[in-house]
């Protein structure tokens, strides 16, 4: 469904049944062995070809992302570029499935490690980055020689099908990348509980993450990337113009629908009024409309449920005494039935209101004055979640101490909370993650391989 025009159906797929899901897992299990047995160079070539095809067809896939998910075309093209980069990095990872050698206490023995693929890896992804989050899971799993069962969000099923088609065209052999569509509860249970499933990499909500913890095959390795509750901290010495631009980007880009979006900005009280006014200017410049229209900065939210939840959240905050400091504008030439949510900057939100107490996942930002960096750190660290925090300051020592002490998986210094590279680890702390394996980069191989230690006795003594 096009969120800018919800009557328009973009693509139709049949919901997989439990039988379909099990058949996909079995077919993947059959395909995994021959794929793992190929030389690394063959897997690397196929993964490079996926990257090339994504780049060659960037217009086609960006248009589909915008039509299904709603983000502006420029952001969709950026996502496609990032996805190609994930596959390029994974092509290198195919050569980096390395072991180590170890000296021994005993004479004439020698130990070394081998890394083996796990077999079948299930990748379950949300709708907010339908291509790049899928790429971040699928590409390293394939690089190491695993087969993958890919379960995209039903909201962006077309993007999921597109990626599976491109992989086949690029030379990923039949069966190695399976696609399971829909969200039928029996199918989901069958998929995650299947005995052949060795690992499940999931990105999505805390609620579904909890279901997976209960229902997944207990022997399957879990990688759960869950919700965020992210703050930006603006110190009194910060470059306020630069900070306002970065904080607005982190809060409102992608209509606030990133797990790394900024929910609240903790501002040194001494500069709070001045900073809030600069931020308000940025918010007033935002224009909400269809993602394929020139001049539109902010697309619709992706689903009717998001629209209803966010509309209610604003009403309840205002009823509780929150002050609307600034709002963006709506494009005149839009389908009124679209799932539009106007970017809004709030202040004076009562403590404990859901607008400041948990993940917002929409284009709302709240200003909260604080008296010191210590107070900001205490507020950040009190959150149950710990994905990403930004700190804006010109003082290197303040920035570094903040980075050391913040209880979250990612710290951004003088930057947006959103956005991440393909090489560094990506993962949250506390309730933002489950499983000990971050995604991203070289360390992604840890999740998709098993280590075997080989002791070699080569003499009589
Ligand atoms: P969601 O949890 O509703 O869905 C995520 C995926 O899980 C979808 O593919 C969905 O079909 C599938 N699913 C639903 N029920 C399932 C079940 N019982 N068993 C197996 N799979 C099931 O999340 P969403 O609404 O698509 O995405 C929004 C959430 O994702 C937000 O909370 C956001 O913070 C989080 N997110 C986290 C990260 C991160 O890296 N930490 C990144 C992006 C989004």
PDB file of N, CA and C and ligand atoms in Angstrom, residues 124-129 133 136-137 151-155 182-185 188-189 191-192 202-209 211-212 215 224-228 257-260 306 359 361 387 426-428 432-433 439, ligand 1:
ATOM      1  N   UNK A 124      14.750 -11.666   9.777  1.00  0.00           N
ATOM      2  CA  UNK A 124      13.415 -11.050   9.878  1.00  0.00           C
ATOM      3  C   UNK A 124      13.616  -9.544  10.003  1.00  0.00           C
ATOM      4  N   UNK A 125      12.999  -8.781   9.095  1.00  0.00           N
ATOM      5  CA  UNK A 125      13.311  -7.348   9.033  1.00  0.00           C
ATOM      6  C   UNK A 125      12.057  -6.487   9.134  1.00  0.00           C
ATOM      7  N   UNK A 126      12.207  -5.241   9.608  1.00  0.00           N
ATOM      8  CA  UNK A 126      11.083  -4.304   9.690  1.00  0.00           C
ATOM      9  C   UNK A 126      10.939  -3.528   8.383  1.00  0.00           C
ATOM     10  N   UNK A 127       9.979  -2.614   8.365  1.00  0.00           N
ATOM     11  CA  UNK A 127       9.701  -1.885   7.127  1.00  0.00           C
ATOM     12  C   UNK A 127      10.512  -0.598   7.000  1.00  0.00           C
ATOM     13  N   UNK A 128      11.146  -0.130   8.073  1.00  0.00           N
ATOM     14  CA  UNK A 128      11.644   1.254   7.998  1.00  0.00           C
ATOM     15  C   UNK A 128      12.885   1.417   7.107  1.00  0.00           C
ATOM     16  N   UNK A 129      13.719   0.374   7.031  1.00  0.00           N
ATOM     17  CA  UNK A 129      14.809   0.353   6.033  1.00  0.00           C
ATOM     18  C   UNK A 129      14.711  -0.998   5.330  1.00  0.00           C
ATOM     19  N   UNK A 133      18.464  -2.867   5.881  1.00  0.00           N
ATOM     20  CA  UNK A 133      18.526  -3.774   7.037  1.00  0.00           C
ATOM     21  C   UNK A 133      18.548  -5.226   6.578  1.00  0.00           C
ATOM     22  N   UNK A 136      22.082  -5.892   5.478  1.00  0.00           N
ATOM     23  CA  UNK A 136      23.017  -6.016   6.606  1.00  0.00           C
ATOM     24  C   UNK A 136      22.962  -7.411   7.241  1.00  0.00           C
ATOM     25  N   UNK A 137      21.813  -8.062   7.136  1.00  0.00           N
ATOM     26  CA  UNK A 137      21.708  -9.420   7.692  1.00  0.00           C
ATOM     27  C   UNK A 137      22.077 -10.484   6.661  1.00  0.00           C
ATOM     28  N   UNK A 151      12.581 -13.026   5.746  1.00  0.00           N
ATOM     29  CA  UNK A 151      11.176 -12.733   6.049  1.00  0.00           C
ATOM     30  C   UNK A 151      11.031 -11.228   6.166  1.00  0.00           C
ATOM     31  N   UNK A 152      10.724 -10.555   5.035  1.00  0.00           N
ATOM     32  CA  UNK A 152      10.581  -9.096   5.101  1.00  0.00           C
ATOM     33  C   UNK A 152       9.279  -8.704   5.792  1.00  0.00           C
ATOM     34  N   UNK A 153       9.175  -7.432   6.166  1.00  0.00           N
ATOM     35  CA  UNK A 153       7.911  -6.936   6.721  1.00  0.00           C
ATOM     36  C   UNK A 153       6.834  -6.982   5.643  1.00  0.00           C
ATOM     37  N   UNK A 154       5.601  -7.332   6.001  1.00  0.00           N
ATOM     38  CA  UNK A 154       4.527  -7.305   5.004  1.00  0.00           C
ATOM     39  C   UNK A 154       4.278  -5.890   4.459  1.00  0.00           C
ATOM     40  N   UNK A 155       4.688  -4.873   5.221  1.00  0.00           N
ATOM     41  CA  UNK A 155       4.486  -3.482   4.759  1.00  0.00           C
ATOM     42  C   UNK A 155       5.357  -3.207   3.529  1.00  0.00           C
ATOM     43  N   UNK A 182       4.611 -12.296   4.401  1.00  0.00           N
ATOM     44  CA  UNK A 182       3.464 -12.217   5.303  1.00  0.00           C
ATOM     45  C   UNK A 182       3.854 -12.270   6.757  1.00  0.00           C
ATOM     46  N   UNK A 183       2.862 -12.526   7.577  1.00  0.00           N
ATOM     47  CA  UNK A 183       3.066 -12.471   9.023  1.00  0.00           C
ATOM     48  C   UNK A 183       2.054 -13.386   9.707  1.00  0.00           C
ATOM     49  N   UNK A 184       1.610 -14.409   8.993  1.00  0.00           N
ATOM     50  CA  UNK A 184       0.646 -15.340   9.561  1.00  0.00           C
ATOM     51  C   UNK A 184       1.235 -15.939  10.850  1.00  0.00           C
ATOM     52  N   UNK A 185       0.509 -15.853  11.975  1.00  0.00           N
ATOM     53  CA  UNK A 185       1.108 -16.283  13.250  1.00  0.00           C
ATOM     54  C   UNK A 185       1.605 -17.729  13.231  1.00  0.00           C
ATOM     55  N   UNK A 188       4.790 -17.846  11.285  1.00  0.00           N
ATOM     56  CA  UNK A 188       5.924 -17.261  12.017  1.00  0.00           C
ATOM     57  C   UNK A 188       6.447 -18.238  13.071  1.00  0.00           C
ATOM     58  N   UNK A 189       5.499 -18.892  13.770  1.00  0.00           N
ATOM     59  CA  UNK A 189       5.919 -19.866  14.799  1.00  0.00           C
ATOM     60  C   UNK A 189       6.703 -21.007  14.161  1.00  0.00           C
ATOM     61  N   UNK A 191       8.305 -21.009  11.365  1.00  0.00           N
ATOM     62  CA  UNK A 191       9.582 -20.531  10.828  1.00  0.00           C
ATOM     63  C   UNK A 191      10.652 -20.464  11.915  1.00  0.00           C
ATOM     64  N   UNK A 192      10.324 -19.838  13.036  1.00  0.00           N
ATOM     65  CA  UNK A 192      11.381 -19.582  14.025  1.00  0.00           C
ATOM     66  C   UNK A 192      11.661 -20.799  14.908  1.00  0.00           C
ATOM     67  N   UNK A 202      16.993 -10.741  13.922  1.00  0.00           N
ATOM     68  CA  UNK A 202      15.710 -10.023  13.898  1.00  0.00           C
ATOM     69  C   UNK A 202      15.956  -8.548  14.169  1.00  0.00           C
ATOM     70  N   UNK A 203      15.323  -7.686  13.395  1.00  0.00           N
ATOM     71  CA  UNK A 203      15.252  -6.265  13.738  1.00  0.00           C
ATOM     72  C   UNK A 203      13.789  -5.885  13.753  1.00  0.00           C
ATOM     73  N   UNK A 204      13.367  -5.259  14.835  1.00  0.00           N
ATOM     74  CA  UNK A 204      11.964  -4.846  14.931  1.00  0.00           C
ATOM     75  C   UNK A 204      11.625  -4.413  16.340  1.00  0.00           C
ATOM     76  N   UNK A 205      10.367  -4.596  16.692  1.00  0.00           N
ATOM     77  CA  UNK A 205       9.871  -4.055  17.956  1.00  0.00           C
ATOM     78  C   UNK A 205      10.268  -4.936  19.143  1.00  0.00           C
ATOM     79  N   UNK A 206      10.249  -4.329  20.324  1.00  0.00           N
ATOM     80  CA  UNK A 206      10.521  -5.079  21.554  1.00  0.00           C
ATOM     81  C   UNK A 206       9.515  -6.213  21.708  1.00  0.00           C
ATOM     82  N   UNK A 207       8.253  -5.934  21.327  1.00  0.00           N
ATOM     83  CA  UNK A 207       7.192  -6.925  21.554  1.00  0.00           C
ATOM     84  C   UNK A 207       7.459  -8.192  20.745  1.00  0.00           C
ATOM     85  N   UNK A 208       7.793  -8.036  19.472  1.00  0.00           N
ATOM     86  CA  UNK A 208       8.044  -9.230  18.656  1.00  0.00           C
ATOM     87  C   UNK A 208       9.374  -9.878  19.077  1.00  0.00           C
ATOM     88  N   UNK A 209      10.324  -9.062  19.498  1.00  0.00           N
ATOM     89  CA  UNK A 209      11.577  -9.630  20.022  1.00  0.00           C
ATOM     90  C   UNK A 209      11.298 -10.570  21.198  1.00  0.00           C
ATOM     91  N   UNK A 211       8.528 -12.213  21.715  1.00  0.00           N
ATOM     92  CA  UNK A 211       7.896 -13.425  21.170  1.00  0.00           C
ATOM     93  C   UNK A 211       8.984 -14.382  20.675  1.00  0.00           C
ATOM     94  N   UNK A 212       9.964 -13.840  19.980  1.00  0.00           N
ATOM     95  CA  UNK A 212      11.033 -14.696  19.453  1.00  0.00           C
ATOM     96  C   UNK A 212      11.796 -15.376  20.586  1.00  0.00           C
ATOM     97  N   UNK A 215       9.538 -18.236  21.470  1.00  0.00           N
ATOM     98  CA  UNK A 215       9.093 -19.229  20.494  1.00  0.00           C
ATOM     99  C   UNK A 215      10.196 -19.790  19.601  1.00  0.00           C
ATOM    100  N   UNK A 224      18.991  -9.875  18.244  1.00  0.00           N
ATOM    101  CA  UNK A 224      17.758  -9.079  18.260  1.00  0.00           C
ATOM    102  C   UNK A 224      18.124  -7.600  18.321  1.00  0.00           C
ATOM    103  N   UNK A 225      17.766  -6.860  17.276  1.00  0.00           N
ATOM    104  CA  UNK A 225      17.969  -5.402  17.289  1.00  0.00           C
ATOM    105  C   UNK A 225      16.590  -4.790  17.492  1.00  0.00           C
ATOM    106  N   UNK A 226      16.374  -4.166  18.661  1.00  0.00           N
ATOM    107  CA  UNK A 226      15.018  -3.778  19.061  1.00  0.00           C
ATOM    108  C   UNK A 226      14.874  -2.253  19.093  1.00  0.00           C
ATOM    109  N   UNK A 227      14.048  -1.771  19.981  1.00  0.00           N
ATOM    110  CA  UNK A 227      13.718  -0.349  19.963  1.00  0.00           C
ATOM    111  C   UNK A 227      14.832   0.547  20.477  1.00  0.00           C
ATOM    112  N   UNK A 228      14.662   1.829  20.215  1.00  0.00           N
ATOM    113  CA  UNK A 228      15.586   2.834  20.747  1.00  0.00           C
ATOM    114  C   UNK A 228      14.806   3.859  21.555  1.00  0.00           C
ATOM    115  N   UNK A 257      11.169   7.794  11.730  1.00  0.00           N
ATOM    116  CA  UNK A 257      10.899   6.354  11.846  1.00  0.00           C
ATOM    117  C   UNK A 257      12.173   5.515  11.710  1.00  0.00           C
ATOM    118  N   UNK A 258      13.220   5.942  12.400  1.00  0.00           N
ATOM    119  CA  UNK A 258      14.431   5.113  12.485  1.00  0.00           C
ATOM    120  C   UNK A 258      14.571   4.674  13.934  1.00  0.00           C
ATOM    121  N   UNK A 259      15.123   3.481  14.155  1.00  0.00           N
ATOM    122  CA  UNK A 259      15.367   3.052  15.541  1.00  0.00           C
ATOM    123  C   UNK A 259      16.366   3.986  16.198  1.00  0.00           C
ATOM    124  N   UNK A 260      17.142   4.696  15.377  1.00  0.00           N
ATOM    125  CA  UNK A 260      18.157   5.613  15.890  1.00  0.00           C
ATOM    126  C   UNK A 260      17.685   7.078  15.932  1.00  0.00           C
ATOM    127  N   UNK A 306       0.717   3.445  12.585  1.00  0.00           N
ATOM    128  CA  UNK A 306       1.640   4.504  12.978  1.00  0.00           C
ATOM    129  C   UNK A 306       0.907   5.851  13.025  1.00  0.00           C
ATOM    130  N   UNK A 359      10.133   5.127  23.347  1.00  0.00           N
ATOM    131  CA  UNK A 359      10.401   5.323  21.916  1.00  0.00           C
ATOM    132  C   UNK A 359       9.230   6.051  21.242  1.00  0.00           C
ATOM    133  N   UNK A 361       9.262   7.003  17.643  1.00  0.00           N
ATOM    134  CA  UNK A 361       9.191   6.407  16.307  1.00  0.00           C
ATOM    135  C   UNK A 361       8.276   7.196  15.372  1.00  0.00           C
ATOM    136  N   UNK A 387      20.348   2.518  22.682  1.00  0.00           N
ATOM    137  CA  UNK A 387      20.833   2.314  21.318  1.00  0.00           C
ATOM    138  C   UNK A 387      21.883   3.371  20.964  1.00  0.00           C
ATOM    139  N   UNK A 426      27.236  -2.419  14.816  1.00  0.00           N
ATOM    140  CA  UNK A 426      25.962  -1.751  15.072  1.00  0.00           C
ATOM    141  C   UNK A 426      25.164  -2.616  16.032  1.00  0.00           C
ATOM    142  N   UNK A 427      24.829  -2.053  17.184  1.00  0.00           N
ATOM    143  CA  UNK A 427      24.000  -2.796  18.129  1.00  0.00           C
ATOM    144  C   UNK A 427      23.780  -1.961  19.364  1.00  0.00           C
ATOM    145  N   UNK A 428      22.634  -2.184  20.029  1.00  0.00           N
ATOM    146  CA  UNK A 428      22.327  -1.416  21.225  1.00  0.00           C
ATOM    147  C   UNK A 428      22.735  -2.146  22.490  1.00  0.00           C
ATOM    148  N   UNK A 432      17.639  -2.481  24.136  1.00  0.00           N
ATOM    149  CA  UNK A 432      17.693  -2.245  22.681  1.00  0.00           C
ATOM    150  C   UNK A 432      18.238  -3.435  21.907  1.00  0.00           C
ATOM    151  N   UNK A 433      18.781  -4.413  22.583  1.00  0.00           N
ATOM    152  CA  UNK A 433      19.365  -5.554  21.873  1.00  0.00           C
ATOM    153  C   UNK A 433      19.165  -6.828  22.664  1.00  0.00           C
ATOM    154  N   UNK A 439      25.628  -6.292  14.759  1.00  0.00           N
ATOM    155  CA  UNK A 439      25.686  -6.443  13.309  1.00  0.00           C
ATOM    156  C   UNK A 439      26.803  -5.555  12.760  1.00  0.00           C
TER     157      UNK A 439
HETATM  158  P1  LIG B   1       7.715  -5.385  14.115  1.00  0.00           P
HETATM  159  O1  LIG B   1       8.366  -5.964  15.321  1.00  0.00           O
HETATM  160  O2  LIG B   1       6.239  -5.221  14.116  1.00  0.00           O
HETATM  161  O3  LIG B   1       8.039  -6.285  12.840  1.00  0.00           O
HETATM  162  C1  LIG B   1       9.368  -6.636  12.516  1.00  0.00           C
HETATM  163  C2  LIG B   1       9.347  -7.924  11.705  1.00  0.00           C
HETATM  164  O4  LIG B   1       8.893  -8.994  12.544  1.00  0.00           O
HETATM  165  C3  LIG B   1       8.400  -7.910  10.490  1.00  0.00           C
HETATM  166  O5  LIG B   1       9.001  -8.598   9.431  1.00  0.00           O
HETATM  167  C4  LIG B   1       7.198  -8.658  11.011  1.00  0.00           C
HETATM  168  O6  LIG B   1       6.416  -9.232   9.997  1.00  0.00           O
HETATM  169  C5  LIG B   1       7.876  -9.721  11.847  1.00  0.00           C
HETATM  170  N1  LIG B   1       7.012 -10.386  12.827  1.00  0.00           N
HETATM  171  C6  LIG B   1       5.852  -9.946  13.372  1.00  0.00           C
HETATM  172  N2  LIG B   1       5.370 -10.865  14.237  1.00  0.00           N
HETATM  173  C7  LIG B   1       6.258 -11.894  14.245  1.00  0.00           C
HETATM  174  C8  LIG B   1       6.330 -13.147  14.945  1.00  0.00           C
HETATM  175  N3  LIG B   1       5.395 -13.510  15.816  1.00  0.00           N
HETATM  176  N4  LIG B   1       7.389 -13.943  14.710  1.00  0.00           N
HETATM  177  C9  LIG B   1       8.344 -13.597  13.823  1.00  0.00           C
HETATM  178  N5  LIG B   1       8.334 -12.429  13.141  1.00  0.00           N
HETATM  179  C10 LIG B   1       7.299 -11.596  13.339  1.00  0.00           C
HETATM  180  O7  LIG B   1       8.481  -4.007  13.840  1.00  0.00           O
HETATM  181  P2  LIG B   1       8.168  -2.888  12.749  1.00  0.00           P
HETATM  182  O8  LIG B   1       6.922  -2.176  13.132  1.00  0.00           O
HETATM  183  O9  LIG B   1       8.262  -3.474  11.383  1.00  0.00           O
HETATM  184  O10 LIG B   1       9.431  -1.933  12.963  1.00  0.00           O
HETATM  185  C11 LIG B   1       9.467  -0.936  13.937  1.00  0.00           C
HETATM  186  C12 LIG B   1      10.307  -1.311  15.137  1.00  0.00           C
HETATM  187  O11 LIG B   1      11.565  -1.785  14.718  1.00  0.00           O
HETATM  188  C13 LIG B   1      10.597  -0.139  16.058  1.00  0.00           C
HETATM  189  O12 LIG B   1      10.396  -0.508  17.394  1.00  0.00           O
HETATM  190  C14 LIG B   1      12.087   0.151  15.812  1.00  0.00           C
HETATM  191  O13 LIG B   1      12.759   0.741  16.886  1.00  0.00           O
HETATM  192  C15 LIG B   1      12.605  -1.203  15.519  1.00  0.00           C
HETATM  193  N6  LIG B   1      13.840  -1.106  14.748  1.00  0.00           N
HETATM  194  C16 LIG B   1      15.017  -1.399  15.375  1.00  0.00           C
HETATM  195  C17 LIG B   1      16.224  -1.279  14.701  1.00  0.00           C
HETATM  196  C18 LIG B   1      17.535  -1.599  15.362  1.00  0.00           C
HETATM  197  O14 LIG B   1      18.505  -1.813  14.644  1.00  0.00           O
HETATM  198  N7  LIG B   1      17.622  -1.644  16.682  1.00  0.00           N
HETATM  199  C19 LIG B   1      16.223  -0.856  13.363  1.00  0.00           C
HETATM  200  C20 LIG B   1      15.002  -0.558  12.758  1.00  0.00           C
HETATM  201  C21 LIG B   1      13.816  -0.696  13.468  1.00  0.00           C
END
